[in-house]
mmCIF file of N, CA and C in Angstrom:
data_model
loop_
_atom_site.group_PDB
_atom_site.id
_atom_site.type_symbol
_atom_site.label_atom_id
_atom_site.label_comp_id
_atom_site.label_asym_id
_atom_site.label_seq_id
_atom_site.Cartn_x
_atom_site.Cartn_y
_atom_site.Cartn_z
ATOM 1 N N MET A 1 127.798 100.765 107.187
ATOM 2 C CA MET A 1 126.646 100.372 106.196
ATOM 3 C C MET A 1 126.497 99.509 105.851
ATOM 4 N N THR A 2 125.100 98.748 105.405
ATOM 5 C CA THR A 2 125.120 97.247 105.160
ATOM 6 C C THR A 2 125.285 97.429 103.695
ATOM 7 N N ALA A 3 125.852 95.690 103.116
ATOM 8 C CA ALA A 3 125.697 95.482 101.628
ATOM 9 C C ALA A 3 124.595 96.234 100.950
ATOM 10 N N ALA A 4 124.909 96.974 99.996
ATOM 11 C CA ALA A 4 123.597 97.133 99.157
ATOM 12 C C ALA A 4 122.409 96.184 98.522
ATOM 13 N N LYS A 5 121.742 96.489 98.467
ATOM 14 C CA LYS A 5 120.267 95.576 98.911
ATOM 15 C C LYS A 5 119.728 95.702 97.160
ATOM 16 N N GLN A 6 119.194 94.390 96.623
ATOM 17 C CA GLN A 6 118.593 94.821 95.622
ATOM 18 C C GLN A 6 117.038 94.860 95.318
ATOM 19 N N ILE A 7 116.547 96.093 94.900
ATOM 20 C CA ILE A 7 115.091 96.277 95.510
ATOM 21 C C ILE A 7 114.605 96.281 94.037
ATOM 22 N N LEU A 8 113.405 95.530 93.687
ATOM 23 C CA LEU A 8 112.329 95.855 92.774
ATOM 24 C C LEU A 8 111.583 96.545 92.485
ATOM 25 N N ILE A 9 111.599 97.622 91.644
ATOM 26 C CA ILE A 9 110.652 98.658 91.606
ATOM 27 C C ILE A 9 109.409 98.040 90.892
ATOM 28 N N VAL A 10 108.158 98.125 91.182
ATOM 29 C CA VAL A 10 106.938 98.480 90.253
ATOM 30 C C VAL A 10 106.420 99.428 90.467
ATOM 31 N N GLU A 11 106.520 100.179 89.096
ATOM 32 C CA GLU A 11 105.414 100.935 88.652
ATOM 33 C C GLU A 11 105.170 101.664 87.631
ATOM 34 N N ASP A 12 104.082 102.327 87.151
ATOM 35 C CA ASP A 12 103.457 102.169 86.057
ATOM 36 C C ASP A 12 103.914 103.540 85.099
ATOM 37 N N GLU A 13 104.396 104.565 86.038
ATOM 38 C CA GLU A 13 104.877 105.932 85.694
ATOM 39 C C GLU A 13 106.280 105.861 85.361
ATOM 40 N N PRO A 14 106.649 105.655 83.881
ATOM 41 C CA PRO A 14 108.406 105.545 83.931
ATOM 42 C C PRO A 14 108.755 106.834 84.758
ATOM 43 N N LEU A 15 108.549 108.362 84.528
ATOM 44 C CA LEU A 15 109.234 109.167 84.838
ATOM 45 C C LEU A 15 109.822 108.983 86.569
ATOM 46 N N ILE A 16 108.449 108.465 87.434
ATOM 47 C CA ILE A 16 108.168 107.833 88.826
ATOM 48 C C ILE A 16 109.271 106.937 88.521
ATOM 49 N N ALA A 17 109.304 105.763 88.239
ATOM 50 C CA ALA A 17 110.061 104.658 88.100
ATOM 51 C C ALA A 17 111.676 105.704 87.695
ATOM 52 N N MET A 18 112.135 106.793 87.005
ATOM 53 C CA MET A 18 113.071 106.694 86.955
ATOM 54 C C MET A 18 114.025 107.516 88.220
ATOM 55 N N MET A 19 112.627 107.781 88.484
ATOM 56 C CA MET A 19 113.180 108.858 90.071
ATOM 57 C C MET A 19 113.767 108.000 91.063
ATOM 58 N N LEU A 20 112.447 106.962 91.575
ATOM 59 C CA LEU A 20 113.051 105.953 92.407
ATOM 60 C C LEU A 20 114.746 105.182 92.118
ATOM 61 N N GLU A 21 114.643 105.123 90.799
ATOM 62 C CA GLU A 21 116.058 104.732 90.463
ATOM 63 C C GLU A 21 116.907 105.453 90.974
ATOM 64 N N ASP A 22 116.891 106.845 90.649
ATOM 65 C CA ASP A 22 117.835 107.757 91.195
ATOM 66 C C ASP A 22 117.751 107.772 92.691
ATOM 67 N N PHE A 23 116.792 107.971 93.353
ATOM 68 C CA PHE A 23 116.876 107.873 94.815
ATOM 69 C C PHE A 23 117.740 106.448 95.356
ATOM 70 N N LEU A 24 117.178 105.355 94.866
ATOM 71 C CA LEU A 24 117.980 104.470 95.453
ATOM 72 C C LEU A 24 119.526 104.099 94.958
ATOM 73 N N ASP A 25 120.415 104.835 94.198
ATOM 74 C CA ASP A 25 121.256 104.850 93.630
ATOM 75 C C ASP A 25 121.918 105.851 94.444
ATOM 76 N N ILE A 26 121.351 106.974 94.681
ATOM 77 C CA ILE A 26 121.960 107.776 95.400
ATOM 78 C C ILE A 26 122.140 107.102 97.302
ATOM 79 N N LEU A 27 121.039 106.428 97.529
ATOM 80 C CA LEU A 27 121.029 105.607 99.330
ATOM 81 C C LEU A 27 121.881 104.441 98.628
ATOM 82 N N ASP A 28 122.518 104.349 97.640
ATOM 83 C CA ASP A 28 123.452 103.039 97.677
ATOM 84 C C ASP A 28 122.996 101.549 98.066
ATOM 85 N N GLN A 29 121.681 101.651 96.761
ATOM 86 C CA GLN A 29 121.084 100.886 96.480
ATOM 87 C C GLN A 29 121.107 100.361 95.603
ATOM 88 N N GLY A 30 120.460 98.686 94.952
ATOM 89 C CA GLY A 30 120.822 98.346 94.014
ATOM 90 C C GLY A 30 119.054 98.431 93.148
ATOM 91 N N VAL A 31 119.249 98.205 92.244
ATOM 92 C CA VAL A 31 117.673 98.249 91.304
ATOM 93 C C VAL A 31 117.499 97.067 91.030
ATOM 94 N N ALA A 32 116.884 96.147 91.304
ATOM 95 C CA ALA A 32 117.116 94.599 90.708
ATOM 96 C C ALA A 32 115.782 94.583 89.759
ATOM 97 N N GLY A 33 115.460 95.816 89.332
ATOM 98 C CA GLY A 33 114.631 95.886 88.021
ATOM 99 C C GLY A 33 113.521 96.539 88.424
ATOM 100 N N SER A 34 112.909 96.972 87.477
ATOM 101 C CA SER A 34 111.852 98.059 87.042
ATOM 102 C C SER A 34 110.541 97.466 86.253
ATOM 103 N N THR A 35 109.739 97.424 86.562
ATOM 104 C CA THR A 35 108.511 96.657 85.959
ATOM 105 C C THR A 35 107.098 97.764 85.863
ATOM 106 N N ASP A 36 106.607 97.725 84.870
ATOM 107 C CA ASP A 36 104.893 98.288 85.220
ATOM 108 C C ASP A 36 103.501 97.717 84.711
ATOM 109 N N SER A 37 103.542 96.096 85.490
ATOM 110 C CA SER A 37 102.728 95.451 85.440
ATOM 111 C C SER A 37 103.090 93.905 86.221
ATOM 112 N N VAL A 38 101.858 93.884 86.599
ATOM 113 C CA VAL A 38 101.634 92.271 87.227
ATOM 114 C C VAL A 38 102.352 91.485 86.788
ATOM 115 N N ALA A 39 102.236 91.142 85.468
ATOM 116 C CA ALA A 39 102.695 90.223 84.668
ATOM 117 C C ALA A 39 104.546 90.247 84.472
ATOM 118 N N THR A 40 105.006 91.359 84.436
ATOM 119 C CA THR A 40 106.284 91.491 84.408
ATOM 120 C C THR A 40 107.199 91.453 85.762
ATOM 121 N N ALA A 41 106.502 91.886 86.606
ATOM 122 C CA ALA A 41 106.577 92.119 87.838
ATOM 123 C C ALA A 41 106.321 90.448 88.630
ATOM 124 N N LEU A 42 105.741 89.725 88.371
ATOM 125 C CA LEU A 42 105.762 87.999 88.875
ATOM 126 C C LEU A 42 106.766 87.736 88.144
ATOM 127 N N GLU A 43 107.186 87.825 86.547
ATOM 128 C CA GLU A 43 108.408 87.049 86.094
ATOM 129 C C GLU A 43 109.440 87.560 86.686
ATOM 130 N N ARG A 44 110.087 88.444 87.105
ATOM 131 C CA ARG A 44 110.889 89.206 87.381
ATOM 132 C C ARG A 44 111.162 88.399 89.431
ATOM 133 N N VAL A 45 109.933 88.566 90.077
ATOM 134 C CA VAL A 45 110.024 88.000 91.465
ATOM 135 C C VAL A 45 110.479 86.300 91.114
ATOM 136 N N GLY A 46 109.868 85.929 90.251
ATOM 137 C CA GLY A 46 110.493 84.095 89.977
ATOM 138 C C GLY A 46 111.942 83.845 89.439
ATOM 139 N N GLN A 47 112.121 85.016 89.033
ATOM 140 C CA GLN A 47 113.974 84.894 89.149
ATOM 141 C C GLN A 47 114.526 85.081 90.092
ATOM 142 N N GLY A 48 114.196 85.724 91.051
ATOM 143 C CA GLY A 48 114.769 85.557 91.946
ATOM 144 C C GLY A 48 116.113 86.924 92.497
ATOM 145 N N GLY A 49 117.025 87.211 93.578
ATOM 146 C CA GLY A 49 117.874 87.755 93.738
ATOM 147 C C GLY A 49 117.225 89.090 94.142
ATOM 148 N N ILE A 50 116.045 89.381 94.457
ATOM 149 C CA ILE A 50 115.713 90.545 94.589
ATOM 150 C C ILE A 50 115.587 90.795 96.972
ATOM 151 N N ASP A 51 115.915 91.945 97.154
ATOM 152 C CA ASP A 51 115.928 91.571 98.720
ATOM 153 C C ASP A 51 114.988 92.478 99.586
ATOM 154 N N ALA A 52 114.216 93.715 98.168
ATOM 155 C CA ALA A 52 112.771 94.448 98.876
ATOM 156 C C ALA A 52 112.368 94.642 97.378
ATOM 157 N N ALA A 53 111.310 94.958 97.660
ATOM 158 C CA ALA A 53 110.368 95.819 96.512
ATOM 159 C C ALA A 53 110.055 97.312 97.175
ATOM 160 N N ILE A 54 109.424 97.885 95.855
ATOM 161 C CA ILE A 54 108.904 98.864 96.590
ATOM 162 C C ILE A 54 107.380 98.734 95.130
ATOM 163 N N LEU A 55 106.449 98.483 95.645
ATOM 164 C CA LEU A 55 104.825 98.366 94.785
ATOM 165 C C LEU A 55 103.862 99.381 94.701
ATOM 166 N N ASP A 56 103.732 100.396 93.678
ATOM 167 C CA ASP A 56 102.809 100.714 93.273
ATOM 168 C C ASP A 56 101.286 100.543 93.743
ATOM 169 N N VAL A 57 100.810 100.423 94.368
ATOM 170 C CA VAL A 57 99.742 99.676 94.487
ATOM 171 C C VAL A 57 98.637 99.854 93.277
ATOM 172 N N ASN A 58 98.286 101.087 92.639
ATOM 173 C CA ASN A 58 97.563 101.015 91.407
ATOM 174 C C ASN A 58 98.563 101.559 90.415
ATOM 175 N N LEU A 59 98.452 99.938 89.377
ATOM 176 C CA LEU A 59 98.914 100.405 88.154
ATOM 177 C C LEU A 59 98.111 100.416 87.141
ATOM 178 N N ARG A 60 98.337 100.931 85.729
ATOM 179 C CA ARG A 60 97.702 101.147 84.757
ATOM 180 C C ARG A 60 96.352 100.235 84.257
ATOM 181 N N GLY A 61 95.692 100.448 83.862
ATOM 182 C CA GLY A 61 94.570 99.558 83.516
ATOM 183 C C GLY A 61 93.455 98.983 84.597
ATOM 184 N N GLY A 62 93.755 99.783 85.811
ATOM 185 C CA GLY A 62 92.832 99.391 86.549
ATOM 186 C C GLY A 62 93.756 98.042 87.752
ATOM 187 N N GLU A 63 94.709 97.449 87.600
ATOM 188 C CA GLU A 63 95.148 96.526 87.974
ATOM 189 C C GLU A 63 95.972 97.309 88.770
ATOM 190 N N LYS A 64 96.316 95.994 90.119
ATOM 191 C CA LYS A 64 96.711 96.542 91.562
ATOM 192 C C LYS A 64 97.693 95.122 91.562
ATOM 193 N N SER A 65 98.394 96.117 92.204
ATOM 194 C CA SER A 65 100.099 94.985 92.214
ATOM 195 C C SER A 65 100.181 93.945 93.410
ATOM 196 N N THR A 66 98.388 93.822 94.281
ATOM 197 C CA THR A 66 98.591 92.826 95.557
ATOM 198 C C THR A 66 98.977 91.554 94.620
ATOM 199 N N PRO A 67 98.586 90.701 93.293
ATOM 200 C CA PRO A 67 99.557 89.319 93.119
ATOM 201 C C PRO A 67 100.903 89.642 93.351
ATOM 202 N N VAL A 68 101.756 90.467 93.500
ATOM 203 C CA VAL A 68 102.791 90.994 93.485
ATOM 204 C C VAL A 68 103.307 91.063 94.918
ATOM 205 N N ALA A 69 102.269 91.538 95.675
ATOM 206 C CA ALA A 69 102.619 91.501 97.166
ATOM 207 C C ALA A 69 102.234 90.100 97.593
ATOM 208 N N GLU A 70 101.726 89.428 97.422
ATOM 209 C CA GLU A 70 101.618 87.855 97.381
ATOM 210 C C GLU A 70 102.242 86.735 97.174
ATOM 211 N N ALA A 71 102.878 87.455 96.050
ATOM 212 C CA ALA A 71 104.368 86.353 95.534
ATOM 213 C C ALA A 71 105.383 87.048 96.458
ATOM 214 N N LEU A 72 105.570 88.018 96.783
ATOM 215 C CA LEU A 72 106.640 88.607 97.556
ATOM 216 C C LEU A 72 106.190 87.698 99.162
ATOM 217 N N ALA A 73 105.570 88.235 99.540
ATOM 218 C CA ALA A 73 105.322 87.571 100.810
ATOM 219 C C ALA A 73 105.286 86.191 101.161
ATOM 220 N N ALA A 74 104.760 85.658 99.690
ATOM 221 C CA ALA A 74 105.402 83.666 99.894
ATOM 222 C C ALA A 74 106.705 83.103 99.539
ATOM 223 N N ALA A 75 108.015 84.697 99.210
ATOM 224 C CA ALA A 75 109.351 84.378 99.242
ATOM 225 C C ALA A 75 109.857 84.956 100.146
ATOM 226 N N GLY A 76 109.228 85.420 101.043
ATOM 227 C CA GLY A 76 109.750 86.250 102.035
ATOM 228 C C GLY A 76 110.445 87.381 101.981
ATOM 229 N N VAL A 77 110.357 88.024 100.786
ATOM 230 C CA VAL A 77 110.829 89.151 100.369
ATOM 231 C C VAL A 77 110.207 90.425 101.091
ATOM 232 N N PRO A 78 110.811 91.335 101.755
ATOM 233 C CA PRO A 78 109.753 92.463 102.363
ATOM 234 C C PRO A 78 109.791 93.536 100.923
ATOM 235 N N PHE A 79 108.497 94.271 101.319
ATOM 236 C CA PHE A 79 108.636 95.207 100.377
ATOM 237 C C PHE A 79 107.352 96.514 100.892
ATOM 238 N N VAL A 80 107.378 97.669 100.023
ATOM 239 C CA VAL A 80 106.838 98.729 100.700
ATOM 240 C C VAL A 80 105.505 99.159 99.844
ATOM 241 N N PHE A 81 104.671 99.633 99.934
ATOM 242 C CA PHE A 81 103.539 100.094 99.022
ATOM 243 C C PHE A 81 103.847 101.808 98.806
ATOM 244 N N ALA A 82 103.479 101.929 97.487
ATOM 245 C CA ALA A 82 103.726 103.160 97.062
ATOM 246 C C ALA A 82 102.248 103.974 96.645
ATOM 247 N N THR A 83 101.561 104.833 97.163
ATOM 248 C CA THR A 83 100.207 104.815 96.954
ATOM 249 C C THR A 83 100.077 106.627 97.101
ATOM 250 N N GLY A 84 98.999 107.133 96.135
ATOM 251 C CA GLY A 84 99.219 108.798 96.019
ATOM 252 C C GLY A 84 97.587 108.562 97.186
ATOM 253 N N GLY A 85 96.836 107.096 97.170
ATOM 254 C CA GLY A 85 95.582 107.503 97.523
ATOM 255 C C GLY A 85 95.824 107.002 99.198
ATOM 256 N N GLY A 86 94.531 106.976 100.217
ATOM 257 C CA GLY A 86 94.678 105.997 100.995
ATOM 258 C C GLY A 86 95.324 104.627 101.572
ATOM 259 N N ASP A 87 94.968 104.666 103.135
ATOM 260 C CA ASP A 87 95.600 103.131 102.901
ATOM 261 C C ASP A 87 94.574 102.048 102.796
ATOM 262 N N ASP A 88 93.561 102.918 102.496
ATOM 263 C CA ASP A 88 91.829 101.585 102.323
ATOM 264 C C ASP A 88 92.623 100.816 100.685
ATOM 265 N N SER A 89 93.814 101.478 99.784
ATOM 266 C CA SER A 89 93.731 101.184 98.592
ATOM 267 C C SER A 89 94.547 100.116 98.690
ATOM 268 N N VAL A 90 94.907 99.543 100.121
ATOM 269 C CA VAL A 90 95.870 98.433 99.992
ATOM 270 C C VAL A 90 95.237 97.350 100.576
ATOM 271 N N ASP A 91 95.228 96.089 100.177
ATOM 272 C CA ASP A 91 94.792 95.192 100.065
ATOM 273 C C ASP A 91 94.651 94.770 102.053
ATOM 274 N N GLU A 92 93.755 94.819 102.313
ATOM 275 C CA GLU A 92 93.769 94.412 104.092
ATOM 276 C C GLU A 92 94.452 93.291 104.704
ATOM 277 N N ARG A 93 95.172 92.473 103.673
ATOM 278 C CA ARG A 93 96.112 91.296 104.312
ATOM 279 C C ARG A 93 97.311 91.820 104.559
ATOM 280 N N PHE A 94 97.740 92.858 103.688
ATOM 281 C CA PHE A 94 99.109 93.603 104.020
ATOM 282 C C PHE A 94 99.135 95.146 104.272
ATOM 283 N N ARG A 95 97.815 95.156 105.193
ATOM 284 C CA ARG A 95 97.885 97.004 105.999
ATOM 285 C C ARG A 95 99.006 97.019 106.674
ATOM 286 N N ASP A 96 99.650 95.969 106.824
ATOM 287 C CA ASP A 96 100.858 96.141 108.206
ATOM 288 C C ASP A 96 102.193 96.316 107.245
ATOM 289 N N ARG A 97 102.319 96.389 106.218
ATOM 290 C CA ARG A 97 103.412 96.989 105.727
ATOM 291 C C ARG A 97 103.381 98.373 105.483
ATOM 292 N N PRO A 98 104.826 98.825 105.223
ATOM 293 C CA PRO A 98 105.376 100.496 105.223
ATOM 294 C C PRO A 98 104.446 100.846 103.800
ATOM 295 N N VAL A 99 104.006 102.047 104.328
ATOM 296 C CA VAL A 99 103.162 102.736 102.978
ATOM 297 C C VAL A 99 104.019 103.932 102.792
ATOM 298 N N LEU A 100 104.247 103.820 101.510
ATOM 299 C CA LEU A 100 105.196 105.262 100.647
ATOM 300 C C LEU A 100 104.158 106.443 100.027
ATOM 301 N N GLN A 101 104.095 107.650 100.846
ATOM 302 C CA GLN A 101 103.074 108.431 99.790
ATOM 303 C C GLN A 101 103.608 108.806 98.804
ATOM 304 N N LYS A 102 102.907 109.081 98.040
ATOM 305 C CA LYS A 102 103.000 109.795 96.760
ATOM 306 C C LYS A 102 102.768 111.267 97.179
ATOM 307 N N PRO A 103 103.932 112.377 96.930
ATOM 308 C CA PRO A 103 104.886 112.601 95.997
ATOM 309 C C PRO A 103 105.840 111.795 96.851
ATOM 310 N N PHE A 104 107.176 111.498 96.320
ATOM 311 C CA PHE A 104 108.272 110.699 96.663
ATOM 312 C C PHE A 104 109.339 111.530 97.201
ATOM 313 N N THR A 105 109.747 111.500 98.211
ATOM 314 C CA THR A 105 110.858 112.347 98.796
ATOM 315 C C THR A 105 112.029 111.584 98.884
ATOM 316 N N MET A 106 113.335 111.779 98.976
ATOM 317 C CA MET A 106 114.327 111.165 99.241
ATOM 318 C C MET A 106 114.159 110.810 100.959
ATOM 319 N N ASP A 107 113.988 111.559 101.518
ATOM 320 C CA ASP A 107 113.985 111.262 103.105
ATOM 321 C C ASP A 107 112.364 110.135 103.252
ATOM 322 N N GLY A 108 110.817 110.229 102.304
ATOM 323 C CA GLY A 108 110.438 109.021 102.670
ATOM 324 C C GLY A 108 110.780 107.734 102.046
ATOM 325 N N VAL A 109 111.705 107.790 101.075
ATOM 326 C CA VAL A 109 111.707 106.173 100.321
ATOM 327 C C VAL A 109 113.014 105.885 101.534
ATOM 328 N N ALA A 110 113.759 106.371 101.791
ATOM 329 C CA ALA A 110 114.729 105.983 102.802
ATOM 330 C C ALA A 110 114.400 105.408 104.190
ATOM 331 N N LYS A 111 113.063 106.315 104.573
ATOM 332 C CA LYS A 111 112.483 105.700 105.816
ATOM 333 C C LYS A 111 111.635 104.731 105.723
ATOM 334 N N ALA A 112 111.243 104.749 104.205
ATOM 335 C CA ALA A 112 110.070 103.654 104.557
ATOM 336 C C ALA A 112 111.266 101.959 103.869
ATOM 337 N N LEU A 113 112.088 102.573 103.252
ATOM 338 C CA LEU A 113 113.256 101.208 103.129
ATOM 339 C C LEU A 113 113.815 100.948 104.721
ATOM 340 N N ALA A 114 114.089 101.343 105.249
ATOM 341 C CA ALA A 114 114.619 101.285 106.820
ATOM 342 C C ALA A 114 114.126 100.708 107.501
ATOM 343 N N ALA A 115 112.129 100.650 107.689
ATOM 344 C CA ALA A 115 111.119 99.812 108.155
ATOM 345 C C ALA A 115 111.278 99.026 107.861
ATOM 346 N N LEU A 116 111.517 98.257 106.392
ATOM 347 C CA LEU A 116 111.893 96.642 106.153
ATOM 348 C C LEU A 116 112.904 95.825 107.312
#
């Protein structure tokens, strides 16, 4: 097993974010932080130390996580999108990225991270 990665979670539903944190813990992965908005996520990305990220496509208030995806891509940090909708909700520039379908399963999270 490789060393634990530090994974950023961008998810606006606290219960889902906690579930993802639990899954990552069971999968021997670290949590680099859990944020619920584009502003806080961008601030956390700017601090560095992130190996990968799970981005909820649609955040509260109609906010999309696309700016976070752009910042991660610019920093060379791999990420997966999490969505309950179809792939069309993902910005077309990032449709080649792995997508984690809601509702999450442990297996789904493990496979999405393995795809990075």
